[in-house]
Coordinates of C-alpha atoms in Angstrom, one line a residue:
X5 CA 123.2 209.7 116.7
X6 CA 125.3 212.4 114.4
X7 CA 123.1 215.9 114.8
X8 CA 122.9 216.8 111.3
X9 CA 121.1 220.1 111.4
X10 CA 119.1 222.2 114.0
X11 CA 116.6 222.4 111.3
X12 CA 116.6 219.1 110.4
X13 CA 113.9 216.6 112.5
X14 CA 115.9 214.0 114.5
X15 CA 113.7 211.2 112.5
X16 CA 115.8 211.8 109.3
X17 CA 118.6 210.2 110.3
X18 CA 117.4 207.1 111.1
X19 CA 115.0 207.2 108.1
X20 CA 118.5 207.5 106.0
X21 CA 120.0 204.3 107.5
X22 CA 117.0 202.8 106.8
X23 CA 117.0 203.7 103.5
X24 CA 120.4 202.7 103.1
X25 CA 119.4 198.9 104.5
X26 CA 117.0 198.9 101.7
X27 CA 119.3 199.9 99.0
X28 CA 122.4 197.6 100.1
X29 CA 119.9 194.5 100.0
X30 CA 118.7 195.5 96.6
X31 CA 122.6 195.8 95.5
X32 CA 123.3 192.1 97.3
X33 CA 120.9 190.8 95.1
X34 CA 121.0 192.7 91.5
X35 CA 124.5 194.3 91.5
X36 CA 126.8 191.1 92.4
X37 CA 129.6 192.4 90.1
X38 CA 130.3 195.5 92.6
X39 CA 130.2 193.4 95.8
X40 CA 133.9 192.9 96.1
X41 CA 134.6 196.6 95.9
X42 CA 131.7 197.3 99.1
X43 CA 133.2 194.6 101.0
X44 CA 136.2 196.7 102.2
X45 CA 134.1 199.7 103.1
X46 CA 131.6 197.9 105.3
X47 CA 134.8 196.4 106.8
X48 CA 136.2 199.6 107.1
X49 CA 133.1 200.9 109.3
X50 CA 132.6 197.5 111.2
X51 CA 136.4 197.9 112.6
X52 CA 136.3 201.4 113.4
X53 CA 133.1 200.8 115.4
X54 CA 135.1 197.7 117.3
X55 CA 137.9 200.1 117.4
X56 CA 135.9 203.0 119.3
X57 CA 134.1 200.0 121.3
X58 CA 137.1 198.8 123.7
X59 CA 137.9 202.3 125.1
X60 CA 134.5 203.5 125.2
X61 CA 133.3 200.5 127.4
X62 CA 136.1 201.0 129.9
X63 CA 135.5 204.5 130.4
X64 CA 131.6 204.3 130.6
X65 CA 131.9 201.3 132.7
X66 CA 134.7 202.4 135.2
X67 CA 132.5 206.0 135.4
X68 CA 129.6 204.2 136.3
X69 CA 130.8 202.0 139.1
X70 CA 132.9 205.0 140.2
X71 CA 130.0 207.6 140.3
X72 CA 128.2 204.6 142.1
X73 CA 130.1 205.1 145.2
X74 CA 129.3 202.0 147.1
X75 CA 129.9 198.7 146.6
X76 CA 126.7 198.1 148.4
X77 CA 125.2 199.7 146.0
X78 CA 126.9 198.1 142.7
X79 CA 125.8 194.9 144.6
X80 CA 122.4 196.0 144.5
X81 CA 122.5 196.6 140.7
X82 CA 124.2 193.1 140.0
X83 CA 121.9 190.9 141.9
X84 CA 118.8 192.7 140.4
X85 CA 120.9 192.6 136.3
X86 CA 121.4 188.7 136.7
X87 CA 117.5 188.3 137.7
X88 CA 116.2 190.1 134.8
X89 CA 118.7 188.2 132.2
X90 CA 117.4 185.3 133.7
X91 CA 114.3 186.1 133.7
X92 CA 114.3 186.9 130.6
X93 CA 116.0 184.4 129.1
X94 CA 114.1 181.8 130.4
X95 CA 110.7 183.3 129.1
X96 CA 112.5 183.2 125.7
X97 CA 113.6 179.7 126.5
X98 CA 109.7 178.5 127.4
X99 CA 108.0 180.6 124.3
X100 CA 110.5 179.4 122.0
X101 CA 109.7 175.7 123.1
X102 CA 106.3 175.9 122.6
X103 CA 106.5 177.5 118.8
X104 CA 109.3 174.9 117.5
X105 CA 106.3 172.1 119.2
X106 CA 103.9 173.6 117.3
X107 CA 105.9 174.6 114.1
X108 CA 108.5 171.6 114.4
X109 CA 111.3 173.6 112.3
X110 CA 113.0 170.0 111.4
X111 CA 110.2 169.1 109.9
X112 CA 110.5 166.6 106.9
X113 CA 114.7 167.8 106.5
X114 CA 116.8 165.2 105.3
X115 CA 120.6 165.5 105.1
X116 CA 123.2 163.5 104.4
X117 CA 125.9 162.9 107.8
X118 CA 129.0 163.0 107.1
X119 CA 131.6 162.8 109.4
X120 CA 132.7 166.0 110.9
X121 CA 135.7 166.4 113.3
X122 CA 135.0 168.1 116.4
X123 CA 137.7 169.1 119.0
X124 CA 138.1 168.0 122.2
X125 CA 135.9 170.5 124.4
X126 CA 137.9 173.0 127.2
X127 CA 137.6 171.9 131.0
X128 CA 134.6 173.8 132.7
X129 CA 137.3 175.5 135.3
X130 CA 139.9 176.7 132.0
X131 CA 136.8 177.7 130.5
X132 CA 135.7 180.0 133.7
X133 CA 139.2 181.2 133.6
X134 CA 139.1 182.3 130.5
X135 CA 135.8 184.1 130.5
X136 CA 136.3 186.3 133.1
X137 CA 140.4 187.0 132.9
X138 CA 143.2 187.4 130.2
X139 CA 147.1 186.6 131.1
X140 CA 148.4 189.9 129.7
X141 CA 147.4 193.7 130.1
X142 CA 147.4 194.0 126.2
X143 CA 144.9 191.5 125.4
X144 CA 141.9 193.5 127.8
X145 CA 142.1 196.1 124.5
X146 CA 140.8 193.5 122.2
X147 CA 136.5 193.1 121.6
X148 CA 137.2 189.2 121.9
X149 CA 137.9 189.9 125.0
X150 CA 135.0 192.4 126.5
X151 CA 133.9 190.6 129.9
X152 CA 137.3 190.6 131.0
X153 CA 137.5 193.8 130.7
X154 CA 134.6 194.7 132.0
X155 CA 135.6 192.8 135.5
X156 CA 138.7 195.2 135.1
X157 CA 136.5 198.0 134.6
X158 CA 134.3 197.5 137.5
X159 CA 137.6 197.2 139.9
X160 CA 139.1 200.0 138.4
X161 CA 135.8 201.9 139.5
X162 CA 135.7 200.2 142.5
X163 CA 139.2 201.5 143.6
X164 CA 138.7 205.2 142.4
X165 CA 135.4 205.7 144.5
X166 CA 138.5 204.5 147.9
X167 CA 140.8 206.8 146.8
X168 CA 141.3 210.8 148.0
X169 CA 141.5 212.3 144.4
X170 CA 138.0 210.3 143.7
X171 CA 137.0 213.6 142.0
X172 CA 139.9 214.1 140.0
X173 CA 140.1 210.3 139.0
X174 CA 135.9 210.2 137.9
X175 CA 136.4 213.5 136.0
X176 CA 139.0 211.9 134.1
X177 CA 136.7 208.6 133.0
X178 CA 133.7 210.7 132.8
X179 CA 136.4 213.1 130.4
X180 CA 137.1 210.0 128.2
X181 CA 133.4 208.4 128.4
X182 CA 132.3 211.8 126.4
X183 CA 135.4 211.8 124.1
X184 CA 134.7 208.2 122.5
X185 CA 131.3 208.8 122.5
X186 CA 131.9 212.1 120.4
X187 CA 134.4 209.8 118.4
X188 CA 131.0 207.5 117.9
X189 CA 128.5 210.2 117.1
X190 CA 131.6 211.2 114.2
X191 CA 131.8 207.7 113.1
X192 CA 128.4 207.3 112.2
X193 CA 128.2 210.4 109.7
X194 CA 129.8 206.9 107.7
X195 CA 127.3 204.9 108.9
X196 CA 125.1 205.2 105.6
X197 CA 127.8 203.7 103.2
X198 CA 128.9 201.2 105.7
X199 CA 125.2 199.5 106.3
X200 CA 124.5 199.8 102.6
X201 CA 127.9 197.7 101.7
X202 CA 127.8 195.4 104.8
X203 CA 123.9 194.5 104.1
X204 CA 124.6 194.2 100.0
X205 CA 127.2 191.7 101.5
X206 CA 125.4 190.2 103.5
X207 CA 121.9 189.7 101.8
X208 CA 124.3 187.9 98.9
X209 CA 125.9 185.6 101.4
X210 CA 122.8 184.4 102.9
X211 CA 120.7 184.8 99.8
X212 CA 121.4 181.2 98.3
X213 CA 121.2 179.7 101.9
X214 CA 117.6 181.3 102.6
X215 CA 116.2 179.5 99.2
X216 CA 118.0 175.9 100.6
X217 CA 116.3 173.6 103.1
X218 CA 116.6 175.9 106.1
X219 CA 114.1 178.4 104.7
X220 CA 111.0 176.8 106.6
X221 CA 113.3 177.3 109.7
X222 CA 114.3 181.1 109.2
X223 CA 110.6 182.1 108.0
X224 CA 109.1 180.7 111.3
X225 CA 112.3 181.9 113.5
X226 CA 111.5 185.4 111.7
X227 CA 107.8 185.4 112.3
X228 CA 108.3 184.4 116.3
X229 CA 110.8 187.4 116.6
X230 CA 109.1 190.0 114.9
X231 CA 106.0 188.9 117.5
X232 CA 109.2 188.3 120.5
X233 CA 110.5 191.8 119.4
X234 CA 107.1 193.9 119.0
X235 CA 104.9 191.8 121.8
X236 CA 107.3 191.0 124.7
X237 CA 109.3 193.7 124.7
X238 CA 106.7 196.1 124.8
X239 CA 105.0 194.7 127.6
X240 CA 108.6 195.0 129.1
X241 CA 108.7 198.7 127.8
X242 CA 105.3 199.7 129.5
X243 CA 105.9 197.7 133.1
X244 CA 108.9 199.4 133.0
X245 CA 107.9 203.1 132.2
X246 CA 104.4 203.3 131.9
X247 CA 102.9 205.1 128.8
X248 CA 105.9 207.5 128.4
X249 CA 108.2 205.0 129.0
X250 CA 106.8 203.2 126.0
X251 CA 107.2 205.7 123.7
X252 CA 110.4 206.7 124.4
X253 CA 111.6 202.9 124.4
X254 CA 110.1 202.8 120.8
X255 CA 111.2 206.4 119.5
X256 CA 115.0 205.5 120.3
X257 CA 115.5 201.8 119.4
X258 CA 115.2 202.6 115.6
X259 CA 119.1 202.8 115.5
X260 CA 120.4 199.9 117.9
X261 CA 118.1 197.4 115.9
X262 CA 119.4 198.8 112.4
X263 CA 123.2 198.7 113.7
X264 CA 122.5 195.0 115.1
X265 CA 120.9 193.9 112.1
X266 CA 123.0 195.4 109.4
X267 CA 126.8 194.0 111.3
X268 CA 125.1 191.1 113.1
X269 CA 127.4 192.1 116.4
X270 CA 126.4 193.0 120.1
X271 CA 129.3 194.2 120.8
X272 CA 129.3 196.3 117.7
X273 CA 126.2 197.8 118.6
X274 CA 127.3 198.9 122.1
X275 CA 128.0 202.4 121.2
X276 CA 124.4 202.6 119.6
X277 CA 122.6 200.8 122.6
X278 CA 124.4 203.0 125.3
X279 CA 123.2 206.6 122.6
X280 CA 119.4 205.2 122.5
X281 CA 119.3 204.2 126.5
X282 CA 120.7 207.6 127.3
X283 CA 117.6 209.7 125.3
X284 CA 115.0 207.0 126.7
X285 CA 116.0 208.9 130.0
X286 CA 117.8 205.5 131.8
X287 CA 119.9 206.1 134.9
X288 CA 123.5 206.3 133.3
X289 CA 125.0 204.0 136.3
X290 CA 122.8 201.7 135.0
X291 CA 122.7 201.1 131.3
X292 CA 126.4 202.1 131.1
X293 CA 126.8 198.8 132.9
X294 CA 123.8 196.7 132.0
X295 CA 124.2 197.2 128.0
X296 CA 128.1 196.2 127.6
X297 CA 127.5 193.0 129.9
X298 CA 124.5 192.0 128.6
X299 CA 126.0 192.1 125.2
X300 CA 128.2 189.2 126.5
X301 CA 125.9 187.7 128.8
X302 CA 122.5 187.8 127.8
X303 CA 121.1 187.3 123.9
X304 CA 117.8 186.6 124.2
X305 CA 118.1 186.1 120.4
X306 CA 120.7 183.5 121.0
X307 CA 118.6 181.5 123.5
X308 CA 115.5 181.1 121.2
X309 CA 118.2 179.9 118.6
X310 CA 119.6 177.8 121.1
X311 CA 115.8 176.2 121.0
X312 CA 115.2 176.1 117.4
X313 CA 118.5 174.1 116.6
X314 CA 118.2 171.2 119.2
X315 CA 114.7 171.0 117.6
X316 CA 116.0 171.1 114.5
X317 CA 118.5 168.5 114.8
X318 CA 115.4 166.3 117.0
X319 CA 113.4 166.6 113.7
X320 CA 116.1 165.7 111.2
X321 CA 117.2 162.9 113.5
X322 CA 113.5 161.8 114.3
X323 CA 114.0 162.3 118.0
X324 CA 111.7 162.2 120.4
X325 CA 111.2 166.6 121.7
X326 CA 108.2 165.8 124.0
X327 CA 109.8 164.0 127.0
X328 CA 109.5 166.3 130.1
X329 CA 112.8 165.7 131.0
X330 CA 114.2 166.6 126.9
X331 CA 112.1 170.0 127.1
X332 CA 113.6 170.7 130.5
X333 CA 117.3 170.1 129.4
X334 CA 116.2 172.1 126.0
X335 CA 115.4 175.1 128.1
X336 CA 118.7 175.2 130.4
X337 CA 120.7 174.3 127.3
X338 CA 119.2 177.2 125.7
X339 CA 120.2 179.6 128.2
X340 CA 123.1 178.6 128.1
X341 CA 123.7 179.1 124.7
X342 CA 122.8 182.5 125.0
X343 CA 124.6 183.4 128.3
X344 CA 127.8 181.4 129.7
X345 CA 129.1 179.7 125.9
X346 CA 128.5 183.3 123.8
X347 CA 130.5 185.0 126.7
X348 CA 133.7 183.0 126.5
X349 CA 136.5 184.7 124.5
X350 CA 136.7 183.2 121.0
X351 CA 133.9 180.5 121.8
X352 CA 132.8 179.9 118.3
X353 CA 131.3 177.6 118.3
X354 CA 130.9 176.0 121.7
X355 CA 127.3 176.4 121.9
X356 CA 126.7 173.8 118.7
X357 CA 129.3 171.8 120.6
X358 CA 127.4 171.9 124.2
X359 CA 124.2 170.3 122.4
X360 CA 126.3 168.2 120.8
X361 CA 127.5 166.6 123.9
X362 CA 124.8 167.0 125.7
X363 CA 122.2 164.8 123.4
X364 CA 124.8 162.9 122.6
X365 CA 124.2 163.8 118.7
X366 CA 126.3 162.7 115.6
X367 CA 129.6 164.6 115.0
X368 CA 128.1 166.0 111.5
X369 CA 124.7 167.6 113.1
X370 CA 127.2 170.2 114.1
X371 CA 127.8 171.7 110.1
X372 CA 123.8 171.3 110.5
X373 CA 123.2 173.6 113.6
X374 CA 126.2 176.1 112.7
X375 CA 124.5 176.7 109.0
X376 CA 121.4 177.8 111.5
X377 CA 123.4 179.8 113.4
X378 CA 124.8 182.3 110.3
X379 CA 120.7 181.7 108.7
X380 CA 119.1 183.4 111.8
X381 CA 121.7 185.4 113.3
X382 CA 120.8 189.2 111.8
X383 CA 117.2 188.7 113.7
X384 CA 119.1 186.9 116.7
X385 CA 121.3 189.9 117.0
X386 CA 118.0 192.4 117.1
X387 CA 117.0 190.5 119.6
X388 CA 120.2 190.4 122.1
X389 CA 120.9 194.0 121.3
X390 CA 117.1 195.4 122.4
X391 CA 117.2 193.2 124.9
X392 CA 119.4 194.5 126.5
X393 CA 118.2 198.2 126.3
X394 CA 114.3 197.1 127.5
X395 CA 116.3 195.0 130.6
X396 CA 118.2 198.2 131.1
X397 CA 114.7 200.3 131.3
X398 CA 113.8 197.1 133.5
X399 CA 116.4 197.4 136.2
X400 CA 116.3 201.1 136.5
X401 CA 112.4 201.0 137.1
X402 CA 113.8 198.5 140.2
X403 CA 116.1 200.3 141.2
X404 CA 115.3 203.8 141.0
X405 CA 111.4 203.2 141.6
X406 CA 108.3 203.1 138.9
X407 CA 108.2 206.9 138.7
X408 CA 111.8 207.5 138.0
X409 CA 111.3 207.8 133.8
X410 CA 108.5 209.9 134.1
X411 CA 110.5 211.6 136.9
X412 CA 113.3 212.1 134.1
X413 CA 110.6 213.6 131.3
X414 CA 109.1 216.1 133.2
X415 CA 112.7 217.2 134.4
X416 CA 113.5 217.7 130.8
X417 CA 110.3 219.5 130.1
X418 CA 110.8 221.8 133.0
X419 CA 114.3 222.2 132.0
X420 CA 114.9 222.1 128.3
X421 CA 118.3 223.4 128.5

């Protein structure tokens, strides 16, 4: 977050984003004639932001596994980062079951099925190719492509911390970790004109759709993450961190969520999540690893919409949702939807297609569940992007001990310079 003034309190900032949220959903709705001149500026700021994203992940990430300086240790941190996304995910998975039960989202939806083409899915082994490697140097610089480079990343590290010049080598990541981020804390003196033109934007493009047949589906999707956001992941806040780690988890998330909500990106929001896990006090091996993979790997968000549209499509279809062995597949499907199929490079829309095949569902309830997919996906993307900072809080509490946050505060307190 940009430091405006000395003088100034650090809330302000935030306060103006916020404010600029507000005003570009106003514009979306009463000033329609002057949307297609925002359009380019919120474009403008979403592609810096991917722009400064592909460097500033390599250098963060090859720093951290370098500084690290065992692969025991980077072991450790995996094992314990694919437990909590699990974890997680599958308490979003069973929650989000038993509200869509309860609140049957596909309740009393007719539409019309017509048929839709859908392409002939990718073999599972191309698909694992694919997700973790890229043919050419070149295409590791692209955000379509952010696991694979993070698998570069981590060997890079892993090689500098074998090497005699380690020092050298980790002064020169650490070097460029700090440039980029300086390049982000710059960039987001623009962030107040680029959220208020990509939120006018984006309130008019889902405007319309909101006041359609889906709205019953977004209000109750809305109303179980605001609880998801605010209930869970303050329980995760305080196991994690204890009373200070709470409020610290709450003072700093203000600008991740508004960054995921007003570009609707993890991967956009990286630079934000890795600013708000570094004040909360995390372990910087930690979150500089844990918040760029988990933007690829683990969307909460995503799962719980993963949920809602095989429930959707179960209602609209007048499907049975109750069988034991239909929730069970519902819940790994889910997770799936939010891990594996949103990590693979240009997967679109391979998650509508996995239910699809799955179930066993007519070709046209794809339109249906994609239409979902752009409805929910500013309140999905809060979700993946916090998610990922709480799980962050989560494994450093594992790893580093319970004591370690409040270890970090009263450092700071001790030391203010």
């Amino acid at each position: 977050m940009p430091v405006i003034s000395r003088t100034v309190p650090p809330y302000i900032f935030p306060v103006i984003l916020l404010g600029s949220v507000f005003l570009g959903g106003l514009a979306g709705v009463y000033c329609v004639h002057i949307l297609p001149y925002l359009k380019p500026w919120g474009d403008i700021f979403l592609n810096l932001l991917f722009t400064l994203l592909v460097p500033l992940i390599f250098f963060s990430t090859t720093a951290a596994v370098a500084k690290l300086g065992s692969a025991g240790y980077l072991a450790k941190m995996m094992l314990l980062t694919a437990g909590v996304f699990i974890g997680t995910s599958l308490i979003a998975a069973t929650l989000s079951w038993f509200v869509v039960y309860y609140f049957p989202p596909g309740l009393g939806v007719t539409q019309i099925l017509n048929a839709v083409p859908v392409s002939n899915p990718t073999p599972f082994l191309e698909q694992l190719a694919n997700l973790f490697t890229v043919p050419y140097f070149g295409q590791l610089f692209s955000h379509k492509h952010i696991l694979a480079l993070i698998i570069f990343s981590v060997l890079t590290g892993l090689a500098a911390t074998r090497v005699r010049t380690k020092q050298n080598i980790l002064a020169f990541f650490q070097a460029g970790e700090a440039l980029f981020l300086e390049a982000f804390n710059l960039l987001m003196y623009f962030a107040p004109v680029g959220f208020f033109c990509y939120f006018a934007v984006l309130v008019h493009e889902l405007g319309p759709q909101l006041l359609q047949q889906y709205i019953r589906l977004t209000l109750i999707y809305s109303l179980f993450a605001c609880v998801y956001f605010f209930g869970l992941y303050s329980l995760y806040a305080f196991w994690a961190g204890g009373r200070e780690g709470y409020k610290r988890f709450w003072s700093g998330l203000l600008l991740p969520a508004l960054t995921a909500l007003t570009t609707c990106s993890s991967a956009a929001s990286i630079p934000a999540n890795l600013s708000a896990a570094k004040e909360m006090g995390h372990a910087p091996e930690i979150y500089e690893t844990v918040i760029p993979l988990g933007s690829i790997i683990h969307k909460e968000g995503s799962v719980i919409g993963g949920m809602f549209k095989i429930a959707f499509v179960f209602g609209m279809l007048q499907l049975n949702f109750q069988q034991p062995s239909v929730v069970l597949m519902a819940i790994g499907v889910s997770i799936l939807v939010g891990t594996v199929m949103g990590a693979i490079p240009g997967g679109g829309m391979l998650g509508e297609l996995l239910i699809l095949s799955v179930y066993g569902l007519p070709p046209a309830t794809l339109m249906v569940m994609v239409a979902i997919s752009i409805i929910i996906d500013p309140m999905a993307t809060v979700l993946n992007v916090t998610g990922n900072t709480v799980s962050s809080m989560m494994i450093t509490r594992l790893i580093k001990g319970k004591n370690y946050l409040t270890r970090g505060i009263n450092n700071e307190r001790c030391n203010p310079n």
